[in-house]
Amino acid sequence: MVDRFQGLDPDAFRSALARFPSGVTIVTTRSASGMPHGFTASSFAALSLDPPLVLVCLDRGADCSPVFMAAERFIVNIVTPAHAELAIKFATKGENKFAYGAFEFDESGHPLLPDAAEVIRCELEHVVPGGDHVILIGRVDDARTGSGKPVTWYRGGFLHLGESAA
């Protein structure tokens, strides 16, 4: 059950959060039986340089939530503009998500997007409860930078990165 602040309008809170631009990722893993699973996340961040840790937030109600909480590894694929439609598919329940996109598989059978802006391979270190989400903390064991620029999510739509503001 999620605690609510007295008087906080959930729609106003959601609208306020939508005004903060964030990166877009497709996070993937495979089940113990080898079936690929994934979801779209905009709640992704670096957590520590030493040891190298990242975090990503997953809705407890997502179909793939039990698989990720039991996974040994996961991959964070940082989305480019070319992946915008794919990111929408991975944010939709019930979709055959891996029917779209050109996924490859690493030596452990985990799906990754070879043309992502960045591919970050992680060992699942901790799962931390966070309201209606769980926070997956991963220890990074490999990071590969691609040639594309990442896309951002802002006010319900994708934005392409532009020139430096400074």
JSON list of C-alpha atoms in Angstrom, two decimals, residues 2-163:
[
{"chain": "A", "resi": 2, "resn": "VAL", "atom": "CA", "xyz": [1.30, 3.45, -0.91]},
{"chain": "A", "resi": 3, "resn": "ASP", "atom": "CA", "xyz": [1.26, 6.22, 1.69]},
{"chain": "A", "resi": 4, "resn": "ARG", "atom": "CA", "xyz": [-0.27, 9.45, 0.40]},
{"chain": "A", "resi": 5, "resn": "PHE", "atom": "CA", "xyz": [0.43, 12.94, 1.62]},
{"chain": "A", "resi": 6, "resn": "GLN", "atom": "CA", "xyz": [-2.70, 14.53, 2.92]},
{"chain": "A", "resi": 7, "resn": "GLY", "atom": "CA", "xyz": [-4.10, 16.82, 0.24]},
{"chain": "A", "resi": 8, "resn": "LEU", "atom": "CA", "xyz": [-1.69, 15.71, -2.50]},
{"chain": "A", "resi": 9, "resn": "ASP", "atom": "CA", "xyz": [-3.50, 15.38, -5.82]},
{"chain": "A", "resi": 10, "resn": "PRO", "atom": "CA", "xyz": [-2.02, 12.32, -7.62]},
{"chain": "A", "resi": 11, "resn": "ASP", "atom": "CA", "xyz": [-2.69, 13.87, -11.06]},
{"chain": "A", "resi": 12, "resn": "ALA", "atom": "CA", "xyz": [-0.92, 17.09, -10.06]},
{"chain": "A", "resi": 13, "resn": "PHE", "atom": "CA", "xyz": [2.03, 15.07, -8.75]},
{"chain": "A", "resi": 14, "resn": "ARG", "atom": "CA", "xyz": [2.22, 13.06, -11.99]},
{"chain": "A", "resi": 15, "resn": "SER", "atom": "CA", "xyz": [2.04, 16.31, -14.00]},
{"chain": "A", "resi": 16, "resn": "ALA", "atom": "CA", "xyz": [4.84, 17.84, -11.93]},
{"chain": "A", "resi": 17, "resn": "LEU", "atom": "CA", "xyz": [7.06, 14.79, -12.48]},
{"chain": "A", "resi": 18, "resn": "ALA", "atom": "CA", "xyz": [6.38, 14.92, -16.25]},
{"chain": "A", "resi": 19, "resn": "ARG", "atom": "CA", "xyz": [8.03, 18.35, -16.35]},
{"chain": "A", "resi": 20, "resn": "PHE", "atom": "CA", "xyz": [11.38, 16.86, -15.40]},
{"chain": "A", "resi": 21, "resn": "PRO", "atom": "CA", "xyz": [13.16, 15.55, -18.52]},
{"chain": "A", "resi": 22, "resn": "SER", "atom": "CA", "xyz": [14.74, 12.15, -18.14]},
{"chain": "A", "resi": 23, "resn": "GLY", "atom": "CA", "xyz": [16.56, 9.61, -20.23]},
{"chain": "A", "resi": 24, "resn": "VAL", "atom": "CA", "xyz": [14.79, 6.57, -21.62]},
{"chain": "A", "resi": 25, "resn": "THR", "atom": "CA", "xyz": [16.02, 3.02, -21.20]},
{"chain": "A", "resi": 26, "resn": "ILE", "atom": "CA", "xyz": [14.90, -0.44, -22.17]},
{"chain": "A", "resi": 27, "resn": "VAL", "atom": "CA", "xyz": [15.94, -2.83, -19.42]},
{"chain": "A", "resi": 28, "resn": "THR", "atom": "CA", "xyz": [16.21, -6.51, -20.31]},
{"chain": "A", "resi": 29, "resn": "THR", "atom": "CA", "xyz": [16.92, -9.85, -18.69]},
{"chain": "A", "resi": 30, "resn": "ARG", "atom": "CA", "xyz": [16.01, -13.48, -19.15]},
{"chain": "A", "resi": 31, "resn": "SER", "atom": "CA", "xyz": [14.10, -15.83, -16.90]},
{"chain": "A", "resi": 32, "resn": "ALA", "atom": "CA", "xyz": [15.58, -18.99, -15.42]},
{"chain": "A", "resi": 33, "resn": "SER", "atom": "CA", "xyz": [14.03, -20.86, -18.38]},
{"chain": "A", "resi": 34, "resn": "GLY", "atom": "CA", "xyz": [15.79, -18.51, -20.84]},
{"chain": "A", "resi": 35, "resn": "MET", "atom": "CA", "xyz": [12.78, -16.44, -21.93]},
{"chain": "A", "resi": 36, "resn": "PRO", "atom": "CA", "xyz": [13.65, -12.76, -22.56]},
{"chain": "A", "resi": 37, "resn": "HIS", "atom": "CA", "xyz": [11.83, -10.06, -20.55]},
{"chain": "A", "resi": 38, "resn": "GLY", "atom": "CA", "xyz": [12.03, -6.29, -20.55]},
{"chain": "A", "resi": 39, "resn": "PHE", "atom": "CA", "xyz": [10.49, -2.95, -19.66]},
{"chain": "A", "resi": 40, "resn": "THR", "atom": "CA", "xyz": [10.92, 0.73, -20.42]},
{"chain": "A", "resi": 41, "resn": "ALA", "atom": "CA", "xyz": [12.25, 2.90, -17.60]},
{"chain": "A", "resi": 42, "resn": "SER", "atom": "CA", "xyz": [12.93, 6.59, -17.30]},
{"chain": "A", "resi": 43, "resn": "SER", "atom": "CA", "xyz": [13.93, 6.22, -13.65]},
{"chain": "A", "resi": 44, "resn": "PHE", "atom": "CA", "xyz": [17.56, 5.25, -14.15]},
{"chain": "A", "resi": 45, "resn": "ALA", "atom": "CA", "xyz": [20.64, 6.75, -12.51]},
{"chain": "A", "resi": 46, "resn": "ALA", "atom": "CA", "xyz": [24.26, 6.20, -11.61]},
{"chain": "A", "resi": 47, "resn": "LEU", "atom": "CA", "xyz": [24.52, 5.32, -7.93]},
{"chain": "A", "resi": 48, "resn": "SER", "atom": "CA", "xyz": [28.24, 4.83, -7.25]},
{"chain": "A", "resi": 49, "resn": "LEU", "atom": "CA", "xyz": [31.56, 4.90, -9.07]},
{"chain": "A", "resi": 50, "resn": "ASP", "atom": "CA", "xyz": [33.34, 2.68, -6.55]},
{"chain": "A", "resi": 51, "resn": "PRO", "atom": "CA", "xyz": [31.93, 0.11, -6.68]},
{"chain": "A", "resi": 52, "resn": "PRO", "atom": "CA", "xyz": [30.28, 0.81, -10.06]},
{"chain": "A", "resi": 53, "resn": "LEU", "atom": "CA", "xyz": [26.53, 0.75, -9.31]},
{"chain": "A", "resi": 54, "resn": "VAL", "atom": "CA", "xyz": [23.42, 1.93, -11.16]},
{"chain": "A", "resi": 55, "resn": "LEU", "atom": "CA", "xyz": [19.77, 1.88, -10.21]},
{"chain": "A", "resi": 56, "resn": "VAL", "atom": "CA", "xyz": [16.58, 1.50, -12.17]},
{"chain": "A", "resi": 57, "resn": "CYS", "atom": "CA", "xyz": [13.00, 1.56, -10.89]},
{"chain": "A", "resi": 58, "resn": "LEU", "atom": "CA", "xyz": [10.42, -1.06, -11.89]},
{"chain": "A", "resi": 59, "resn": "ASP", "atom": "CA", "xyz": [6.67, -0.94, -11.27]},
{"chain": "A", "resi": 60, "resn": "ARG", "atom": "CA", "xyz": [5.68, -3.75, -8.89]},
{"chain": "A", "resi": 61, "resn": "GLY", "atom": "CA", "xyz": [2.61, -4.35, -11.08]},
{"chain": "A", "resi": 62, "resn": "ALA", "atom": "CA", "xyz": [4.62, -4.96, -14.26]},
{"chain": "A", "resi": 63, "resn": "ASP", "atom": "CA", "xyz": [4.22, -8.43, -15.72]},
{"chain": "A", "resi": 64, "resn": "CYS", "atom": "CA", "xyz": [8.01, -8.88, -15.68]},
{"chain": "A", "resi": 65, "resn": "SER", "atom": "CA", "xyz": [8.50, -7.68, -12.08]},
{"chain": "A", "resi": 66, "resn": "PRO", "atom": "CA", "xyz": [8.89, -11.19, -10.53]},
{"chain": "A", "resi": 67, "resn": "VAL", "atom": "CA", "xyz": [11.41, -12.16, -13.22]},
{"chain": "A", "resi": 68, "resn": "PHE", "atom": "CA", "xyz": [13.59, -9.09, -12.62]},
{"chain": "A", "resi": 69, "resn": "MET", "atom": "CA", "xyz": [13.47, -9.46, -8.84]},
{"chain": "A", "resi": 70, "resn": "ALA", "atom": "CA", "xyz": [14.73, -13.05, -9.21]},
{"chain": "A", "resi": 71, "resn": "ALA", "atom": "CA", "xyz": [17.22, -12.34, -12.00]},
{"chain": "A", "resi": 72, "resn": "GLU", "atom": "CA", "xyz": [20.96, -12.63, -11.54]},
{"chain": "A", "resi": 73, "resn": "ARG", "atom": "CA", "xyz": [21.71, -10.11, -14.29]},
{"chain": "A", "resi": 74, "resn": "PHE", "atom": "CA", "xyz": [20.07, -7.33, -16.27]},
{"chain": "A", "resi": 75, "resn": "ILE", "atom": "CA", "xyz": [21.04, -5.01, -19.11]},
{"chain": "A", "resi": 76, "resn": "VAL", "atom": "CA", "xyz": [20.24, -1.31, -19.39]},
{"chain": "A", "resi": 77, "resn": "ASN", "atom": "CA", "xyz": [19.95, -0.16, -23.01]},
{"chain": "A", "resi": 78, "resn": "ILE", "atom": "CA", "xyz": [19.94, 3.64, -23.34]},
{"chain": "A", "resi": 79, "resn": "VAL", "atom": "CA", "xyz": [17.45, 4.47, -26.09]},
{"chain": "A", "resi": 80, "resn": "THR", "atom": "CA", "xyz": [18.15, 6.58, -29.19]},
{"chain": "A", "resi": 81, "resn": "PRO", "atom": "CA", "xyz": [15.48, 8.33, -31.29]},
{"chain": "A", "resi": 82, "resn": "ALA", "atom": "CA", "xyz": [15.43, 5.25, -33.55]},
{"chain": "A", "resi": 83, "resn": "HIS", "atom": "CA", "xyz": [14.13, 3.21, -30.58]},
{"chain": "A", "resi": 84, "resn": "ALA", "atom": "CA", "xyz": [11.22, 5.51, -29.62]},
{"chain": "A", "resi": 85, "resn": "GLU", "atom": "CA", "xyz": [8.48, 3.18, -30.93]},
{"chain": "A", "resi": 86, "resn": "LEU", "atom": "CA", "xyz": [10.24, 0.19, -29.38]},
{"chain": "A", "resi": 87, "resn": "ALA", "atom": "CA", "xyz": [10.34, 1.97, -26.01]},
{"chain": "A", "resi": 88, "resn": "ILE", "atom": "CA", "xyz": [6.55, 2.47, -26.26]},
{"chain": "A", "resi": 89, "resn": "LYS", "atom": "CA", "xyz": [6.10, -1.27, -26.93]},
{"chain": "A", "resi": 90, "resn": "PHE", "atom": "CA", "xyz": [8.24, -2.13, -23.90]},
{"chain": "A", "resi": 91, "resn": "ALA", "atom": "CA", "xyz": [6.10, 0.19, -21.76]},
{"chain": "A", "resi": 92, "resn": "THR", "atom": "CA", "xyz": [2.91, -1.65, -22.79]},
{"chain": "A", "resi": 93, "resn": "LYS", "atom": "CA", "xyz": [1.54, -4.63, -20.89]},
{"chain": "A", "resi": 94, "resn": "GLY", "atom": "CA", "xyz": [0.78, -7.74, -22.87]},
{"chain": "A", "resi": 95, "resn": "GLU", "atom": "CA", "xyz": [2.91, -6.85, -25.89]},
{"chain": "A", "resi": 96, "resn": "ASN", "atom": "CA", "xyz": [5.22, -9.43, -27.47]},
{"chain": "A", "resi": 97, "resn": "LYS", "atom": "CA", "xyz": [8.02, -6.95, -26.89]},
{"chain": "A", "resi": 98, "resn": "PHE", "atom": "CA", "xyz": [10.84, -8.91, -28.46]},
{"chain": "A", "resi": 99, "resn": "ALA", "atom": "CA", "xyz": [8.96, -9.28, -31.77]},
{"chain": "A", "resi": 100, "resn": "TYR", "atom": "CA", "xyz": [10.12, -5.72, -32.49]},
{"chain": "A", "resi": 101, "resn": "GLY", "atom": "CA", "xyz": [13.66, -4.37, -32.65]},
{"chain": "A", "resi": 102, "resn": "ALA", "atom": "CA", "xyz": [16.93, -5.99, -33.59]},
{"chain": "A", "resi": 103, "resn": "PHE", "atom": "CA", "xyz": [18.03, -7.59, -30.34]},
{"chain": "A", "resi": 104, "resn": "GLU", "atom": "CA", "xyz": [21.21, -9.56, -30.01]},
{"chain": "A", "resi": 105, "resn": "PHE", "atom": "CA", "xyz": [22.10, -11.85, -27.13]},
{"chain": "A", "resi": 106, "resn": "ASP", "atom": "CA", "xyz": [25.24, -11.75, -25.02]},
{"chain": "A", "resi": 107, "resn": "GLU", "atom": "CA", "xyz": [27.20, -14.87, -24.07]},
{"chain": "A", "resi": 108, "resn": "SER", "atom": "CA", "xyz": [24.78, -15.48, -21.16]},
{"chain": "A", "resi": 109, "resn": "GLY", "atom": "CA", "xyz": [21.70, -15.22, -23.39]},
{"chain": "A", "resi": 110, "resn": "HIS", "atom": "CA", "xyz": [20.60, -11.78, -22.16]},
{"chain": "A", "resi": 111, "resn": "PRO", "atom": "CA", "xyz": [19.01, -9.55, -24.83]},
{"chain": "A", "resi": 112, "resn": "LEU", "atom": "CA", "xyz": [20.64, -6.26, -25.74]},
{"chain": "A", "resi": 113, "resn": "LEU", "atom": "CA", "xyz": [20.18, -3.54, -28.36]},
{"chain": "A", "resi": 114, "resn": "PRO", "atom": "CA", "xyz": [23.44, -3.40, -30.33]},
{"chain": "A", "resi": 115, "resn": "ASP", "atom": "CA", "xyz": [22.66, 0.08, -31.67]},
{"chain": "A", "resi": 116, "resn": "ALA", "atom": "CA", "xyz": [21.73, 1.62, -28.30]},
{"chain": "A", "resi": 117, "resn": "ALA", "atom": "CA", "xyz": [23.43, 4.84, -27.19]},
{"chain": "A", "resi": 118, "resn": "GLU", "atom": "CA", "xyz": [24.88, 2.83, -24.31]},
{"chain": "A", "resi": 119, "resn": "VAL", "atom": "CA", "xyz": [24.60, -0.80, -23.19]},
{"chain": "A", "resi": 120, "resn": "ILE", "atom": "CA", "xyz": [25.28, -1.35, -19.50]},
{"chain": "A", "resi": 121, "resn": "ARG", "atom": "CA", "xyz": [25.50, -4.94, -18.26]},
{"chain": "A", "resi": 122, "resn": "CYS", "atom": "CA", "xyz": [24.83, -5.48, -14.56]},
{"chain": "A", "resi": 123, "resn": "GLU", "atom": "CA", "xyz": [24.76, -8.14, -11.91]},
{"chain": "A", "resi": 124, "resn": "LEU", "atom": "CA", "xyz": [21.73, -7.67, -9.65]},
{"chain": "A", "resi": 125, "resn": "GLU", "atom": "CA", "xyz": [23.14, -6.49, -6.31]},
{"chain": "A", "resi": 126, "resn": "HIS", "atom": "CA", "xyz": [20.00, -5.51, -4.35]},
{"chain": "A", "resi": 127, "resn": "VAL", "atom": "CA", "xyz": [16.25, -5.10, -4.72]},
{"chain": "A", "resi": 128, "resn": "VAL", "atom": "CA", "xyz": [14.89, -2.29, -2.53]},
{"chain": "A", "resi": 129, "resn": "PRO", "atom": "CA", "xyz": [11.17, -1.59, -1.99]},
{"chain": "A", "resi": 130, "resn": "GLY", "atom": "CA", "xyz": [10.06, 1.87, -3.06]},
{"chain": "A", "resi": 131, "resn": "GLY", "atom": "CA", "xyz": [6.31, 2.40, -2.76]},
{"chain": "A", "resi": 132, "resn": "ASP", "atom": "CA", "xyz": [4.57, 1.01, -5.85]},
{"chain": "A", "resi": 133, "resn": "HIS", "atom": "CA", "xyz": [7.99, 0.32, -7.43]},
{"chain": "A", "resi": 134, "resn": "VAL", "atom": "CA", "xyz": [11.10, -1.67, -6.61]},
{"chain": "A", "resi": 135, "resn": "ILE", "atom": "CA", "xyz": [14.59, -0.27, -7.05]},
{"chain": "A", "resi": 136, "resn": "LEU", "atom": "CA", "xyz": [16.93, -2.65, -8.83]},
{"chain": "A", "resi": 137, "resn": "ILE", "atom": "CA", "xyz": [20.53, -1.92, -7.93]},
{"chain": "A", "resi": 138, "resn": "GLY", "atom": "CA", "xyz": [23.02, -3.38, -10.35]},
{"chain": "A", "resi": 139, "resn": "ARG", "atom": "CA", "xyz": [26.79, -3.76, -10.15]},
{"chain": "A", "resi": 140, "resn": "VAL", "atom": "CA", "xyz": [28.10, -2.77, -13.57]},
{"chain": "A", "resi": 141, "resn": "ASP", "atom": "CA", "xyz": [30.54, -5.23, -15.08]},
{"chain": "A", "resi": 142, "resn": "ASP", "atom": "CA", "xyz": [30.55, -3.88, -18.64]},
{"chain": "A", "resi": 143, "resn": "ALA", "atom": "CA", "xyz": [29.55, -0.64, -20.36]},
{"chain": "A", "resi": 144, "resn": "ARG", "atom": "CA", "xyz": [29.67, -0.10, -24.11]},
{"chain": "A", "resi": 145, "resn": "THR", "atom": "CA", "xyz": [29.07, 3.27, -25.74]},
{"chain": "A", "resi": 146, "resn": "GLY", "atom": "CA", "xyz": [27.29, 3.35, -29.10]},
{"chain": "A", "resi": 147, "resn": "SER", "atom": "CA", "xyz": [27.37, 6.03, -31.75]},
{"chain": "A", "resi": 148, "resn": "GLY", "atom": "CA", "xyz": [23.81, 7.37, -31.34]},
{"chain": "A", "resi": 149, "resn": "LYS", "atom": "CA", "xyz": [22.61, 10.16, -29.07]},
{"chain": "A", "resi": 150, "resn": "PRO", "atom": "CA", "xyz": [20.16, 9.31, -26.30]},
{"chain": "A", "resi": 151, "resn": "VAL", "atom": "CA", "xyz": [16.58, 10.50, -26.40]},
{"chain": "A", "resi": 152, "resn": "THR", "atom": "CA", "xyz": [14.79, 12.16, -23.47]},
{"chain": "A", "resi": 153, "resn": "TRP", "atom": "CA", "xyz": [11.22, 11.91, -22.20]},
{"chain": "A", "resi": 154, "resn": "TYR", "atom": "CA", "xyz": [9.46, 15.16, -21.32]},
{"chain": "A", "resi": 155, "resn": "ARG", "atom": "CA", "xyz": [5.77, 15.94, -20.77]},
{"chain": "A", "resi": 156, "resn": "GLY", "atom": "CA", "xyz": [4.61, 12.70, -22.36]},
{"chain": "A", "resi": 157, "resn": "GLY", "atom": "CA", "xyz": [6.79, 12.78, -25.46]},
{"chain": "A", "resi": 158, "resn": "PHE", "atom": "CA", "xyz": [10.26, 12.11, -26.80]},
{"chain": "A", "resi": 159, "resn": "LEU", "atom": "CA", "xyz": [12.77, 14.92, -27.27]},
{"chain": "A", "resi": 160, "resn": "HIS", "atom": "CA", "xyz": [16.03, 14.72, -29.16]},
{"chain": "A", "resi": 161, "resn": "LEU", "atom": "CA", "xyz": [19.13, 16.15, -27.57]},
{"chain": "A", "resi": 162, "resn": "GLY", "atom": "CA", "xyz": [20.31, 19.43, -29.08]},
{"chain": "A", "resi": 163, "resn": "GLU", "atom": "CA", "xyz": [23.25, 21.73, -28.69]}
]
